[in-house]
XYZ file of C-alpha atoms in Angstrom:
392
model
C 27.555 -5.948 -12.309
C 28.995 -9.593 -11.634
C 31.352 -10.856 -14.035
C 30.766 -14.567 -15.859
C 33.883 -16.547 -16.965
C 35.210 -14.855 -20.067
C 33.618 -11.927 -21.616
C 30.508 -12.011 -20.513
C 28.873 -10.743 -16.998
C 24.764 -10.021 -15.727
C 23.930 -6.528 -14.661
C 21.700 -5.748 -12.161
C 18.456 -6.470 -14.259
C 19.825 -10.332 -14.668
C 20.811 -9.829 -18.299
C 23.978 -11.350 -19.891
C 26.240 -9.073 -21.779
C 29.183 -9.249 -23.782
C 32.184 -6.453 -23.448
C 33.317 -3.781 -25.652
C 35.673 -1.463 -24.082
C 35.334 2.613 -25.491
C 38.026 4.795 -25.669
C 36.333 6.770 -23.003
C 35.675 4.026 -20.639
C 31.964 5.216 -20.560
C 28.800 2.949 -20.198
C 25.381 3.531 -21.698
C 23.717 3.024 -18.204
C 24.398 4.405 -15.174
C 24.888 0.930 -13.132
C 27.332 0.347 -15.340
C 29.956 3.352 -15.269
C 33.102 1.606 -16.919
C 32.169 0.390 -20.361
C 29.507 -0.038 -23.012
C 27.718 -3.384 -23.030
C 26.200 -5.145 -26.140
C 23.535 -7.278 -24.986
C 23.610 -10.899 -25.509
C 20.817 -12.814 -23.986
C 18.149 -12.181 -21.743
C 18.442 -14.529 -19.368
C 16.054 -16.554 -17.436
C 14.527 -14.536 -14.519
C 12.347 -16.235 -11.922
C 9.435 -14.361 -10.641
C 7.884 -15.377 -7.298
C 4.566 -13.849 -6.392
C 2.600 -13.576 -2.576
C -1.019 -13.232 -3.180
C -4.364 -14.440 -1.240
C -6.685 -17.161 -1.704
C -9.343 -16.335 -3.154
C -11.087 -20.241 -3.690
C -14.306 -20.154 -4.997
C -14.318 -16.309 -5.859
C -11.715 -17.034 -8.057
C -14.312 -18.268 -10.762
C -14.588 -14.420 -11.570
C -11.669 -14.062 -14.038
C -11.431 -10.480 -12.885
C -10.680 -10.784 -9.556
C -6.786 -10.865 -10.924
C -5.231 -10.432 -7.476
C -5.232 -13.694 -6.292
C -3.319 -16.779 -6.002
C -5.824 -18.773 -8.280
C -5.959 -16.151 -11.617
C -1.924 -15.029 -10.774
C -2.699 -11.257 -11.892
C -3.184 -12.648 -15.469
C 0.835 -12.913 -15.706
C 1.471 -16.636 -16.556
C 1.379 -16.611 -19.927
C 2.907 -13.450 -20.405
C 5.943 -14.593 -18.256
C 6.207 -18.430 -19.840
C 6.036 -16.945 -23.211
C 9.595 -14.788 -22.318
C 11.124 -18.084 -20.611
C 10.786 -16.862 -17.254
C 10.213 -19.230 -14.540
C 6.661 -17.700 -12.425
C 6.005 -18.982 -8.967
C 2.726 -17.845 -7.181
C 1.721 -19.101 -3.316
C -0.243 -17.638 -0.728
C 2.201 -19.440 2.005
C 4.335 -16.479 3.281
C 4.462 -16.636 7.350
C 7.742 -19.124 8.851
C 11.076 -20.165 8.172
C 9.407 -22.860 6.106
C 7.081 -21.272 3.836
C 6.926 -21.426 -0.045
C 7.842 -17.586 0.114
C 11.299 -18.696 2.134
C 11.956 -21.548 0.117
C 11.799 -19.729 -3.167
C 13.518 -16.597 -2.247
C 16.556 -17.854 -2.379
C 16.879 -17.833 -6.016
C 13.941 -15.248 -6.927
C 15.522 -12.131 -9.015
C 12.120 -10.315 -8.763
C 9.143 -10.768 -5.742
C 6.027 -9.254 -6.017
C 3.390 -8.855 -3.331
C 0.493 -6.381 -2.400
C -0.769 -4.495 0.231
C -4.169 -6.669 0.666
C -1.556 -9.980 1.310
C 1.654 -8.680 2.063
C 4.879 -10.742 2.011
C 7.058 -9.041 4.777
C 10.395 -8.631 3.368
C 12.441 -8.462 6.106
C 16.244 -7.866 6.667
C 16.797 -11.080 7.515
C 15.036 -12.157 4.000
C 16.417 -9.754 2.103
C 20.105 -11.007 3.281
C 19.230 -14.482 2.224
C 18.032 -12.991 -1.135
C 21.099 -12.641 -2.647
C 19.520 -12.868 -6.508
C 16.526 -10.398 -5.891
C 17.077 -7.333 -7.549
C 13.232 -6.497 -7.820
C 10.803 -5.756 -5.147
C 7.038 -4.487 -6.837
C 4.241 -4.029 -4.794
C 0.572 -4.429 -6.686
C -0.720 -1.480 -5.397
C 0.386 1.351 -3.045
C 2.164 1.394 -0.496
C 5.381 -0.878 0.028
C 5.539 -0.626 4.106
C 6.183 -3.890 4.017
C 9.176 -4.393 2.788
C 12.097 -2.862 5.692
C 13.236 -0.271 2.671
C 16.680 0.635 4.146
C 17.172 -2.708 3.989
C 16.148 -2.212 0.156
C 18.233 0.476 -0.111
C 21.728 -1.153 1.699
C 21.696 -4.329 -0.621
C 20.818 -1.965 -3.735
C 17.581 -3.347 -4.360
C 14.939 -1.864 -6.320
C 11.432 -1.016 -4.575
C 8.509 0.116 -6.740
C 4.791 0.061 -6.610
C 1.794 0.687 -9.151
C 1.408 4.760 -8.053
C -2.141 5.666 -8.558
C -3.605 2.370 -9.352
C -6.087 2.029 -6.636
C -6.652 6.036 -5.053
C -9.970 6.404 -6.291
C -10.882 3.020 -4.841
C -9.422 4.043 -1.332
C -10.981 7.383 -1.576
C -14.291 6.271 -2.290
C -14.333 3.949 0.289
C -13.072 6.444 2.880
C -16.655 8.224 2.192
C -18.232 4.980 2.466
C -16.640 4.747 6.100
C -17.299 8.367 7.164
C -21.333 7.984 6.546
C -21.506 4.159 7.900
C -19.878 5.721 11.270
C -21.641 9.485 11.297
C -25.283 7.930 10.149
C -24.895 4.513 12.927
C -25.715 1.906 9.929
C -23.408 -0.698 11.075
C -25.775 -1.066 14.189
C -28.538 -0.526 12.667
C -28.018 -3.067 10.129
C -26.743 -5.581 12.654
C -30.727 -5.324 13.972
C -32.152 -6.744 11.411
C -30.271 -9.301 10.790
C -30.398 -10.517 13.796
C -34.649 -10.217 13.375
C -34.976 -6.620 15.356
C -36.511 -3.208 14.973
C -35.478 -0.808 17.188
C -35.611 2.706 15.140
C -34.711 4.399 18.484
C -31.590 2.653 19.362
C -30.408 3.273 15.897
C -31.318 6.471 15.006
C -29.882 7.955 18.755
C -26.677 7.786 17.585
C -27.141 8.766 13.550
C -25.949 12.229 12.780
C -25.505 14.174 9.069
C -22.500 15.048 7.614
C -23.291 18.017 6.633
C -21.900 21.103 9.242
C -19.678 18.682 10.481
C -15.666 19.892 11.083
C -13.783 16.794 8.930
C -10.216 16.696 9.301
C -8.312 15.051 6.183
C -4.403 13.618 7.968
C -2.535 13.033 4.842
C -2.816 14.703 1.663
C -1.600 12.303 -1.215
C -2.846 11.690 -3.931
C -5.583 9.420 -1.919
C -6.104 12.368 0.885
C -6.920 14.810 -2.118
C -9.210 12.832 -3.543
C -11.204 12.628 -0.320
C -11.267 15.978 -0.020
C -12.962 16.719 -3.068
C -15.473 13.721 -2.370
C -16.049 15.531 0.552
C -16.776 19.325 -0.873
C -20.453 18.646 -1.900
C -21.221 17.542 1.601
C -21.334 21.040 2.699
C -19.319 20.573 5.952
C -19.094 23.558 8.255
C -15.005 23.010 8.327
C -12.939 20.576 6.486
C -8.983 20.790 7.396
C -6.102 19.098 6.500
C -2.980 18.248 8.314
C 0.559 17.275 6.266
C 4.233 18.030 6.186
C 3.511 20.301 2.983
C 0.884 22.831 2.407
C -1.279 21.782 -0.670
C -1.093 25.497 -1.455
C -3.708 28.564 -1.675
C -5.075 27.541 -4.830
C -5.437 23.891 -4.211
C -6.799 24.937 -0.909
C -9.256 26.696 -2.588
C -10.591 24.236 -5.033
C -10.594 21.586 -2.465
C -12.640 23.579 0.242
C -10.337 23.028 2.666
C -7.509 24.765 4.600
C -4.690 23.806 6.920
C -4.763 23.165 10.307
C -1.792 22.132 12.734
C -2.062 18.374 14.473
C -2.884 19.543 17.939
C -5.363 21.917 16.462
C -7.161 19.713 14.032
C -7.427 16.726 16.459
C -8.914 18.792 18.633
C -12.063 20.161 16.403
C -12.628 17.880 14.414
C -15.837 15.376 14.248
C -14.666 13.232 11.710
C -10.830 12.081 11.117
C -9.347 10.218 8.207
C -6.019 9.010 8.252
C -4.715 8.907 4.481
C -0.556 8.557 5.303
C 1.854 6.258 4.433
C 3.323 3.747 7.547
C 6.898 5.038 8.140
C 9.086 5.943 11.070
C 7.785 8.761 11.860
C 3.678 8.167 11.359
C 4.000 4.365 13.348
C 1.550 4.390 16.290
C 0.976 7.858 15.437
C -2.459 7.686 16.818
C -1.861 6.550 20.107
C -3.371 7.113 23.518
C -1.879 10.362 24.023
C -3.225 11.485 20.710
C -6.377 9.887 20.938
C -7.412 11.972 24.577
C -7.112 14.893 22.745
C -9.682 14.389 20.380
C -13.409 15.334 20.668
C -15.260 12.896 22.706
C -16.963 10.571 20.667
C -15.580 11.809 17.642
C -15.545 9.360 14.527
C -11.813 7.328 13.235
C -11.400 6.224 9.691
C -8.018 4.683 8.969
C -7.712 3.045 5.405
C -3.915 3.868 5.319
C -1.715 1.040 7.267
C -2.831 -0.212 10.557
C 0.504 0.442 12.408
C -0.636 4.113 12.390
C -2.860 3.703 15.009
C -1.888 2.297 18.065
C -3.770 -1.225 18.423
C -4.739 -1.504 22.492
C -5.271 2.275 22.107
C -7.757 2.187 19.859
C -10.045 -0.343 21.517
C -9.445 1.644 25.146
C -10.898 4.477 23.389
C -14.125 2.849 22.306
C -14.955 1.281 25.230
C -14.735 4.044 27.258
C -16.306 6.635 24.790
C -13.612 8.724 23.917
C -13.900 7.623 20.137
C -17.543 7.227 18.857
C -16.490 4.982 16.152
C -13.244 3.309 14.142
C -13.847 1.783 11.023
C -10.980 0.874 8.207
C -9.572 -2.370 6.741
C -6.253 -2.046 7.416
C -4.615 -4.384 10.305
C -1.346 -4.849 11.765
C -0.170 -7.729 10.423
C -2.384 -8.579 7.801
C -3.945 -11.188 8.003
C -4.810 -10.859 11.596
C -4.960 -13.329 14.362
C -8.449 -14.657 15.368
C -8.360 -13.240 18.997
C -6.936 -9.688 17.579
C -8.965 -7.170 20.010
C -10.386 -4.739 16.950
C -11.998 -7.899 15.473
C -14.508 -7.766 18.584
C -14.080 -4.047 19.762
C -17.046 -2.058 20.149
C -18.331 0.594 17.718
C -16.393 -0.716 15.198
C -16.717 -1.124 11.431
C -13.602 -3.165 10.557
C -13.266 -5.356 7.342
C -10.741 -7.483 5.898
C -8.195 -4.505 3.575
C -10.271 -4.466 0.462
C -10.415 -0.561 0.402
C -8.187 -0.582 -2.806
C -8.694 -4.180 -4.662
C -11.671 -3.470 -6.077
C -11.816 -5.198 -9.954
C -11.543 -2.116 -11.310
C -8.317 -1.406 -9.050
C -7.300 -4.777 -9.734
C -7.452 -4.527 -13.557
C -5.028 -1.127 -12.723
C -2.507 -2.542 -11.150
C -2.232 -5.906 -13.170
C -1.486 -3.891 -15.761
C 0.187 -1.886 -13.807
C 2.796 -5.015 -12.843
C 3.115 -5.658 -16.241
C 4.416 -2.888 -17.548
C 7.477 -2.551 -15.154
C 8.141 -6.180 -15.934
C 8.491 -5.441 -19.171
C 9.807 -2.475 -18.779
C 12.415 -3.993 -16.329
C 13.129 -6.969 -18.362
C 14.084 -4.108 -21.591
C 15.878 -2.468 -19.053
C 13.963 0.884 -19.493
C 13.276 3.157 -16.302
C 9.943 3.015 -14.729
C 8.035 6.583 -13.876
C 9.682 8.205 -11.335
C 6.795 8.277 -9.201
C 6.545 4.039 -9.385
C 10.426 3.863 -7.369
C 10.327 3.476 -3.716
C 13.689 2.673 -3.605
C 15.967 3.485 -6.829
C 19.890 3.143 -6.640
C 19.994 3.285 -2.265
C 17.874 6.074 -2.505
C 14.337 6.313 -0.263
C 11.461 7.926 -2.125
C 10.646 11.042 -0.433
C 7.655 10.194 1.174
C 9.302 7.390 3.292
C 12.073 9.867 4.494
């Protein structure tokens, strides 16, 4: 709470208030312990948002996440008197993302474009009260940062899980059945069913391991039931339990024992301490030789040189994900020309359908923000200094 000459002061949400001391001394929200405040204004917030380009694309109203349609916020903003700032420009001292955080109460960003909020930005920030990630997963903001200066982290929860999780099957058979190859033949004007079909296996009586059991890891494991595999484990820091074991048709396995039988891997955590370069050359030699790597979680899991030593010399059969560390990547980054790869830009979980999610997703904890209601508990990252569990 900052105090205003006079009577008045602005809270953490940016609203002016007037006083009106109780006998009790008590407030009707918890940031504000001492007193009850009657509203009197809402006062002007600005809004700054970090999304891609999308240029010509953009013509589809429905792609939402980008700069050009400004997930369909504008007017909705405008109409409130809030000031709405939207750029793509987010890398360097001298970007429109620097230049406007300053002053910005509230930043929002995704996954697919990610503005970094560093420490170093977040210091400078001294209005932003607001961090919201379109989407899941807010790795890239440095959350005890967040956390020190009070701020408030959330994301869209749930907004985009059945995109990932479909897509994760999509990776799986491209890898296990060789069709990135086999597609690069024709067109590049071959036919060579040998070549391609040497390497093309089923799915079916294969041992898949599942790392990461969210809400995005569960949903792969129930894409993956009717596939009939011979084993399909799981590895996290909780047991799903015997029942959801049992629906899922899966069961748990340790690290060191899952990397080692599995044919198939997906990684499904979030990027924290403990998970960074997770997958790295150590873990990687104990897998199954030529056994297949999906990662559609955060690139920083797996361990970048790693990765490519491990194709090239056949330990890993395949890699395929969208996620890159950072995003976007550089021209000459090594997975971009690695072999046995099936890498794309991180699309996994902006699919229109996602998209529509968490634009509405956004909205809602603006407005709910701006009314100075709570948001679900399972949108806050960071709430009051507090880390949500899963980034503990």
């Amino acid at each position: 709470m900052t105090s205003l000459a006079g009577s008045q002061s602005v809270c953490r949400y940016g609203h002016r208030y007037a006083w009106r001391p109780t006998a009790r001394g008590t407030c009707a929200r918890r940031s504000c312990n001492r007193r009850v405040l009657v509203r009197a204004e809402v006062s002007k917030q600005k809004v700054v948002a970090v999304l891609y380009k999308a240029g010509k694309a953009a013509e589809n109203k429905d792609l939402l996440g980008c700069v050009e349609n400004e997930l369909g916020l504008r007017q909705f903003l405008e109409e409130q008197g809030h000031e709405y700032v939207v750029t793509d420009d987010k890398e360097g001292e001298n970007s429109e993302l620097d230049k406007h955080l300053e002053d910005a109460n509230i930043l929002i960003s995704t996954p697919f474009h990610p503005a970094y909020l560093t420490k170093e930005r977040i210091e400078k920030a001294k209005n932003l009260k607001l961090s919201i990630t379109a989407g899941v997963g807010s790795d890239h903001v440095d959350l005890h940062a967040a956390a020190d200066s009070g701020m408030t982290v959330a994301e869209v929860t749930g907004s985009n899980v059945v995109s990932v999780a479909e897509h994760v099957i999509m990776l799986i058979l491209s890898l296990v059945r060789n069709y990135l190859p086999a597609h690069k033949q024709i067109t590049d004007g071959g036919w060579d069913i040998g070549a391609a079909a040497s390497k093309a296996y089923d799915l079916e009586n294969k041992v898949v391991g599942v790392v990461g059991t969210g809400r995005i890891g569960q949903l792969v494991l129930a894409r993956l039931k009717p596939f009939e595999c011979s084993e399909v484990l799981y590895f996290d820091y909780k047991h799903l339990g015997e029942d959801k074991e049992k629906e899922l048709g899966c069961k748990f396995a340790e690290m060191d024992d899952l990397i080692k039988k599995c044919d198939v891997i997906t990684v499904n955590l979030p990027l924290t301490d403990k998970t960074k370069n997770m997958f790295n050359k150590e873990l990687l030699g104990k897998m199954k030789k030529g056994a297949w790597l999906v990662n559609t979680a955060r690139g920083g899991i797996c361990e970048r040189d790693a990765i490519v030593e491990a194709l090239e010399s056949g330990q890993l059969g395949g890699y395929a994900g969208d996620v890159w560390n950072p995003q976007p990547p550089a021209e000459d980054h090594p997975w971009r020309t690695m072999p046995n790869h099936g890498m794309t830009p991180h699309y996994s979980g902006t699919t229109l359908d996602a998209q529509a999610r968490y634009a509405d997703g956004t909205k809602k904890m603006l407005q709910n923000w701006f009314d100075e209601k709570d948001f679900p508990e399972k949108w806050y990252i960071v709430r009051e200094g507090e880390l949500a569990e899963q980034y503990k």
